[in-house]
Amino acid sequence: MARKKTQKKPEARIVRRKLPPLELRRLEDQVVLITGGNRGIGLAMARAVAKEGASVIITGRDEHTLHHAADQIKRDGGTVVSHVCDVRDEDSVDELFAAIHRHYSQIDVLVNNAGLAQRNAQVDHLSLEAWQACIETNLTGAFLCTRAALPMMSPGATVVNNVSVAANTAFPGMAAYSASKAGLLAFTNTLREELRPRGIRVISLVPGATDTEIWQQFWKDAPREKMMSAESVADAVVAALCLPANATIEELLIRPTAGTL
């Protein structure tokens, strides 16, 4: 009996996203630093600005995740430098900016995105450790990075602080996270007025429920189908960054359309 020939399976094609033509890259020659750029909204923003031609610097505390994120951006054709940094630690932030100085002479966009949530807990069951972790990461980290970045920023530069709707909406069981974000909003509003005479724009990014890993920290069964994607938030940020130099969006509020959670 003749042996049946086995049909050879076609090889899988790897499709990689290429950068648009040079004349269409709206952030060409821009240097963009994104803290917490190794996952979630931060990584989505990093990929989006790299696609627009920006040179991207991403930070994170987890070295493995950070390198994986950088590899994704490089596969897309983007230019990226990654550096491990704990934004809560002043020495770690100083080391980050010393490394940046070795690559670049200026920062055009700083995105203070690094953040964490807390385990859902009422105030009388909230540990001091959980409280301090939120405040130090979400608020003090933004302060330390902003203070270090400003000497490298010139008129036309932009600071984007990822604030969250928790800054002005009460969520029981989330006192530490909400307090850190409310503090970040106040810091952002003050910073905007201080930097306005220097021609540096300051934007409050206020995303609603976004489908990222942060929900695992406090609501594992959250209805992800009602949330917006990190890429949607990133696209809105890119649009704000590409406004003319004499225009800005002071608060970028983005909400999902699938209903409230």
Short mmCIF file of C-alpha atoms in Angstrom, two decimals:
data_model
loop_
_atom_site.label_atom_id
_atom_site.label_comp_id
_atom_site.label_asym_id
_atom_site.label_seq_id
_atom_site.Cartn_x
_atom_site.Cartn_y
_atom_site.Cartn_z
CA MET A 1 0.00 0.00 0.00
CA ALA A 2 1.31 3.42 -1.01
CA ARG A 3 2.19 5.59 1.90
CA LYS A 4 0.12 8.74 2.20
CA LYS A 5 2.20 11.86 1.83
CA THR A 6 1.98 14.15 4.83
CA GLN A 7 1.21 17.69 3.84
CA LYS A 8 3.79 20.14 5.05
CA LYS A 9 2.31 22.86 7.22
CA PRO A 10 2.96 26.38 6.01
CA GLU A 11 5.46 28.26 8.14
CA ALA A 12 3.94 30.87 10.42
CA ARG A 13 4.62 34.40 9.26
CA ILE A 14 5.84 36.86 11.84
CA VAL A 15 4.35 40.27 11.19
CA ARG A 16 6.17 43.09 12.90
CA ARG A 17 4.94 46.64 13.10
CA LYS A 18 7.26 49.06 11.35
CA LEU A 19 7.75 52.71 12.12
CA PRO A 20 5.88 55.08 9.82
CA PRO A 21 7.82 57.13 7.25
CA LEU A 22 10.08 59.78 8.78
CA GLU A 23 7.83 62.68 7.75
CA LEU A 24 4.90 61.09 9.62
CA ARG A 25 6.69 60.52 12.92
CA ARG A 26 5.24 63.27 15.06
CA LEU A 27 7.68 62.83 17.98
CA GLU A 28 10.88 62.45 15.99
CA ASP A 29 13.93 63.79 17.91
CA GLN A 30 11.95 63.79 21.19
CA VAL A 31 13.36 62.04 24.28
CA VAL A 32 10.60 60.53 26.43
CA LEU A 33 11.13 59.10 29.93
CA ILE A 34 8.35 56.85 31.23
CA THR A 35 8.59 55.50 34.77
CA GLY A 36 6.86 52.17 35.24
CA GLY A 37 7.20 51.69 31.48
CA ASN A 38 7.60 47.94 31.73
CA ARG A 39 3.92 46.99 31.85
CA GLY A 40 0.31 48.18 31.61
CA ILE A 41 -0.37 51.79 30.63
CA GLY A 42 3.32 52.64 30.88
CA LEU A 43 4.36 50.04 28.33
CA ALA A 44 1.48 50.99 26.03
CA MET A 45 2.61 54.63 26.14
CA ALA A 46 6.23 53.63 25.54
CA ARG A 47 5.30 51.63 22.45
CA ALA A 48 3.04 54.41 21.17
CA VAL A 49 5.61 57.22 21.48
CA ALA A 50 8.35 54.99 20.04
CA LYS A 51 6.14 54.37 17.02
CA GLU A 52 5.98 58.14 16.58
CA GLY A 53 9.78 58.27 16.38
CA ALA A 54 10.64 59.23 19.97
CA SER A 55 13.71 57.90 21.77
CA VAL A 56 12.23 56.20 24.83
CA ILE A 57 13.65 55.55 28.29
CA ILE A 58 11.65 53.12 30.43
CA THR A 59 12.13 52.24 34.07
CA GLY A 60 10.80 49.57 36.40
CA ARG A 61 11.83 47.66 39.49
CA ASP A 62 11.63 44.19 37.93
CA GLU A 63 14.65 43.71 35.66
CA HIS A 64 13.22 40.72 33.77
CA THR A 65 9.93 42.46 32.96
CA LEU A 66 11.80 45.63 32.02
CA HIS A 67 14.07 43.83 29.54
CA HIS A 68 11.07 42.02 28.03
CA ALA A 69 9.30 45.37 27.55
CA ALA A 70 12.38 46.89 25.92
CA ASP A 71 12.59 43.91 23.55
CA GLN A 72 8.96 44.48 22.48
CA ILE A 73 9.70 48.11 21.63
CA LYS A 74 12.84 47.16 19.70
CA ARG A 75 10.93 44.51 17.72
CA ASP A 76 8.50 47.26 16.71
CA GLY A 77 11.47 49.20 15.35
CA GLY A 78 11.63 51.69 18.21
CA THR A 79 14.60 53.21 20.02
CA VAL A 80 14.65 52.41 23.73
CA VAL A 81 16.92 52.50 26.76
CA SER A 82 15.84 50.60 29.89
CA HIS A 83 17.08 51.16 33.41
CA VAL A 84 16.08 49.53 36.69
CA CYS A 85 14.86 52.18 39.13
CA ASP A 86 12.90 52.29 42.37
CA VAL A 87 11.27 55.72 42.21
CA ARG A 88 10.76 55.68 45.99
CA ASP A 89 14.52 55.74 46.55
CA GLU A 90 16.37 59.03 46.02
CA ASP A 91 19.68 57.28 45.34
CA SER A 92 18.05 55.02 42.75
CA VAL A 93 16.52 58.04 41.02
CA ASP A 94 19.90 59.81 41.03
CA GLU A 95 21.49 56.73 39.41
CA LEU A 96 18.76 56.72 36.75
CA PHE A 97 19.41 60.32 35.76
CA ALA A 98 23.15 59.84 35.76
CA ALA A 99 22.58 57.03 33.26
CA ILE A 100 20.24 59.21 31.18
CA HIS A 101 22.92 61.94 31.01
CA ARG A 102 25.24 59.40 29.40
CA HIS A 103 22.78 58.92 26.52
CA TYR A 104 20.93 62.23 26.16
CA SER A 105 21.42 65.92 26.87
CA GLN A 106 17.72 66.72 27.35
CA ILE A 107 14.34 65.24 28.27
CA ASP A 108 11.39 66.44 26.20
CA VAL A 109 8.65 64.44 27.93
CA LEU A 110 8.55 63.02 31.46
CA VAL A 111 5.71 60.61 32.21
CA ASN A 112 5.39 59.86 35.92
CA ASN A 113 3.52 56.59 35.56
CA ALA A 114 5.09 54.24 38.13
CA GLY A 115 2.47 53.30 40.67
CA LEU A 116 0.92 50.57 42.73
CA ALA A 117 -2.40 49.88 44.39
CA GLN A 118 -3.17 48.36 47.76
CA ARG A 119 -5.03 45.31 48.94
CA ASN A 120 -8.64 46.30 49.57
CA ALA A 121 -8.81 47.17 53.29
CA GLN A 122 -10.81 49.52 55.48
CA VAL A 123 -8.75 52.12 57.34
CA ASP A 124 -8.90 50.26 60.66
CA HIS A 125 -7.35 47.21 58.95
CA LEU A 126 -4.89 49.09 56.75
CA SER A 127 -1.24 48.52 57.63
CA LEU A 128 1.25 51.36 57.85
CA GLU A 129 3.44 49.45 55.40
CA ALA A 130 0.66 49.40 52.75
CA TRP A 131 -0.06 53.09 53.35
CA GLN A 132 3.58 54.10 52.99
CA ALA A 133 4.11 51.95 49.88
CA CYS A 134 1.31 53.78 48.04
CA ILE A 135 2.31 57.26 49.16
CA GLU A 136 6.02 56.75 48.49
CA THR A 137 5.54 55.16 45.06
CA ASN A 138 2.62 57.13 43.65
CA LEU A 139 3.40 60.56 45.13
CA THR A 140 6.97 60.80 46.41
CA GLY A 141 8.25 58.93 43.36
CA ALA A 142 6.68 61.48 41.02
CA PHE A 143 8.22 64.31 43.06
CA LEU A 144 11.72 62.79 43.01
CA CYS A 145 11.66 62.08 39.27
CA THR A 146 10.23 65.49 38.41
CA ARG A 147 12.80 67.31 40.53
CA ALA A 148 15.61 65.35 38.86
CA ALA A 149 14.21 65.82 35.33
CA LEU A 150 13.53 69.56 35.38
CA PRO A 151 17.18 70.65 34.90
CA MET A 152 17.11 68.67 31.63
CA MET A 153 13.83 70.18 30.39
CA SER A 154 13.45 73.30 28.24
CA PRO A 155 10.53 75.39 26.97
CA GLY A 156 8.24 73.15 24.95
CA ALA A 157 8.83 70.13 27.19
CA THR A 158 5.95 68.29 28.88
CA VAL A 159 5.35 66.54 32.21
CA VAL A 160 2.52 63.97 32.30
CA ASN A 161 1.44 62.61 35.68
CA ASN A 162 -0.75 59.49 35.70
CA VAL A 163 -3.27 60.45 38.36
CA SER A 164 -6.41 58.18 38.18
CA VAL A 165 -10.05 58.95 38.87
CA ALA A 166 -9.36 57.81 42.44
CA ALA A 167 -7.94 61.30 43.03
CA ASN A 168 -11.44 62.78 43.26
CA THR A 169 -13.75 59.77 43.63
CA ALA A 170 -14.22 57.90 46.91
CA PHE A 171 -13.58 54.14 46.79
CA PRO A 172 -14.11 52.49 50.21
CA GLY A 173 -11.23 50.22 51.09
CA MET A 174 -8.76 52.20 48.97
CA ALA A 175 -7.73 54.99 51.34
CA ALA A 176 -3.98 54.75 50.73
CA TYR A 177 -4.27 54.60 46.94
CA SER A 178 -6.84 57.40 46.81
CA ALA A 179 -4.81 59.62 49.15
CA SER A 180 -1.68 59.11 47.06
CA LYS A 181 -3.53 60.00 43.85
CA ALA A 182 -5.28 63.02 45.38
CA GLY A 183 -1.87 64.23 46.55
CA LEU A 184 -0.46 63.65 43.06
CA LEU A 185 -3.27 65.72 41.54
CA ALA A 186 -2.52 68.60 43.93
CA PHE A 187 1.19 68.29 43.16
CA THR A 188 0.43 68.33 39.43
CA ASN A 189 -1.76 71.43 39.65
CA THR A 190 0.89 73.29 41.64
CA LEU A 191 3.66 72.17 39.31
CA ARG A 192 1.71 73.44 36.30
CA GLU A 193 1.57 76.96 37.71
CA GLU A 194 5.25 76.90 38.66
CA LEU A 195 6.34 75.74 35.19
CA ARG A 196 3.95 77.82 33.10
CA PRO A 197 6.37 80.80 32.99
CA ARG A 198 9.11 78.42 31.79
CA GLY A 199 6.99 77.19 28.89
CA ILE A 200 6.84 73.61 30.20
CA ARG A 201 3.43 71.97 29.90
CA VAL A 202 2.02 69.84 32.74
CA ILE A 203 -0.80 67.37 32.08
CA SER A 204 -2.88 65.40 34.56
CA LEU A 205 -3.66 62.03 32.99
CA VAL A 206 -6.88 60.83 34.64
CA PRO A 207 -7.78 57.40 33.25
CA GLY A 208 -10.87 55.52 34.32
CA ALA A 209 -10.93 51.74 34.61
CA THR A 210 -8.22 50.34 32.34
CA ASP A 211 -7.56 46.66 31.68
CA THR A 212 -4.13 46.18 33.29
CA GLU A 213 -2.51 43.89 35.87
CA ILE A 214 -3.05 46.40 38.69
CA TRP A 215 -6.54 44.98 39.30
CA GLN A 216 -4.93 41.76 40.55
CA GLN A 217 -3.75 43.72 43.58
CA PHE A 218 -7.21 44.52 44.92
CA TRP A 219 -10.06 43.16 42.72
CA LYS A 220 -9.17 39.96 40.88
CA ASP A 221 -12.70 39.44 39.53
CA ALA A 222 -13.11 42.98 38.18
CA PRO A 223 -15.21 43.05 34.97
CA ARG A 224 -12.41 43.57 32.44
CA GLU A 225 -14.89 43.52 29.55
CA LYS A 226 -16.18 46.92 30.68
CA MET A 227 -12.76 48.50 30.77
CA MET A 228 -10.81 50.34 28.11
CA SER A 229 -7.46 49.13 26.85
CA ALA A 230 -4.10 50.56 27.83
CA GLU A 231 -3.54 51.29 24.15
CA SER A 232 -6.57 53.62 24.11
CA VAL A 233 -5.07 55.63 26.95
CA ALA A 234 -1.70 55.71 25.19
CA ASP A 235 -3.25 57.00 21.96
CA ALA A 236 -4.90 59.87 23.88
CA VAL A 237 -1.59 60.79 25.51
CA VAL A 238 0.20 60.84 22.15
CA ALA A 239 -2.50 63.13 20.74
CA ALA A 240 -1.99 65.52 23.67
CA LEU A 241 1.80 65.48 23.23
CA CYS A 242 1.45 66.32 19.56
CA LEU A 243 -0.52 69.53 20.12
CA PRO A 244 1.13 72.76 18.93
CA ALA A 245 3.67 74.24 21.34
CA ASN A 246 1.30 77.10 22.22
CA ALA A 247 -1.53 74.76 23.27
CA THR A 248 -2.00 72.15 25.97
CA ILE A 249 -4.53 69.91 27.69
CA GLU A 250 -4.27 70.46 31.42
CA GLU A 251 -6.40 67.46 32.41
CA LEU A 252 -6.78 64.44 30.18
CA LEU A 253 -9.81 62.52 31.52
CA ILE A 254 -10.43 59.21 29.74
CA ARG A 255 -13.32 56.93 30.63
CA PRO A 256 -14.51 53.59 29.24
CA THR A 257 -17.73 53.63 27.19
CA ALA A 258 -18.97 50.19 28.33
CA GLY A 259 -20.59 51.51 31.49
CA THR A 260 -19.53 52.04 35.09
CA LEU A 261 -17.87 49.34 37.18
#
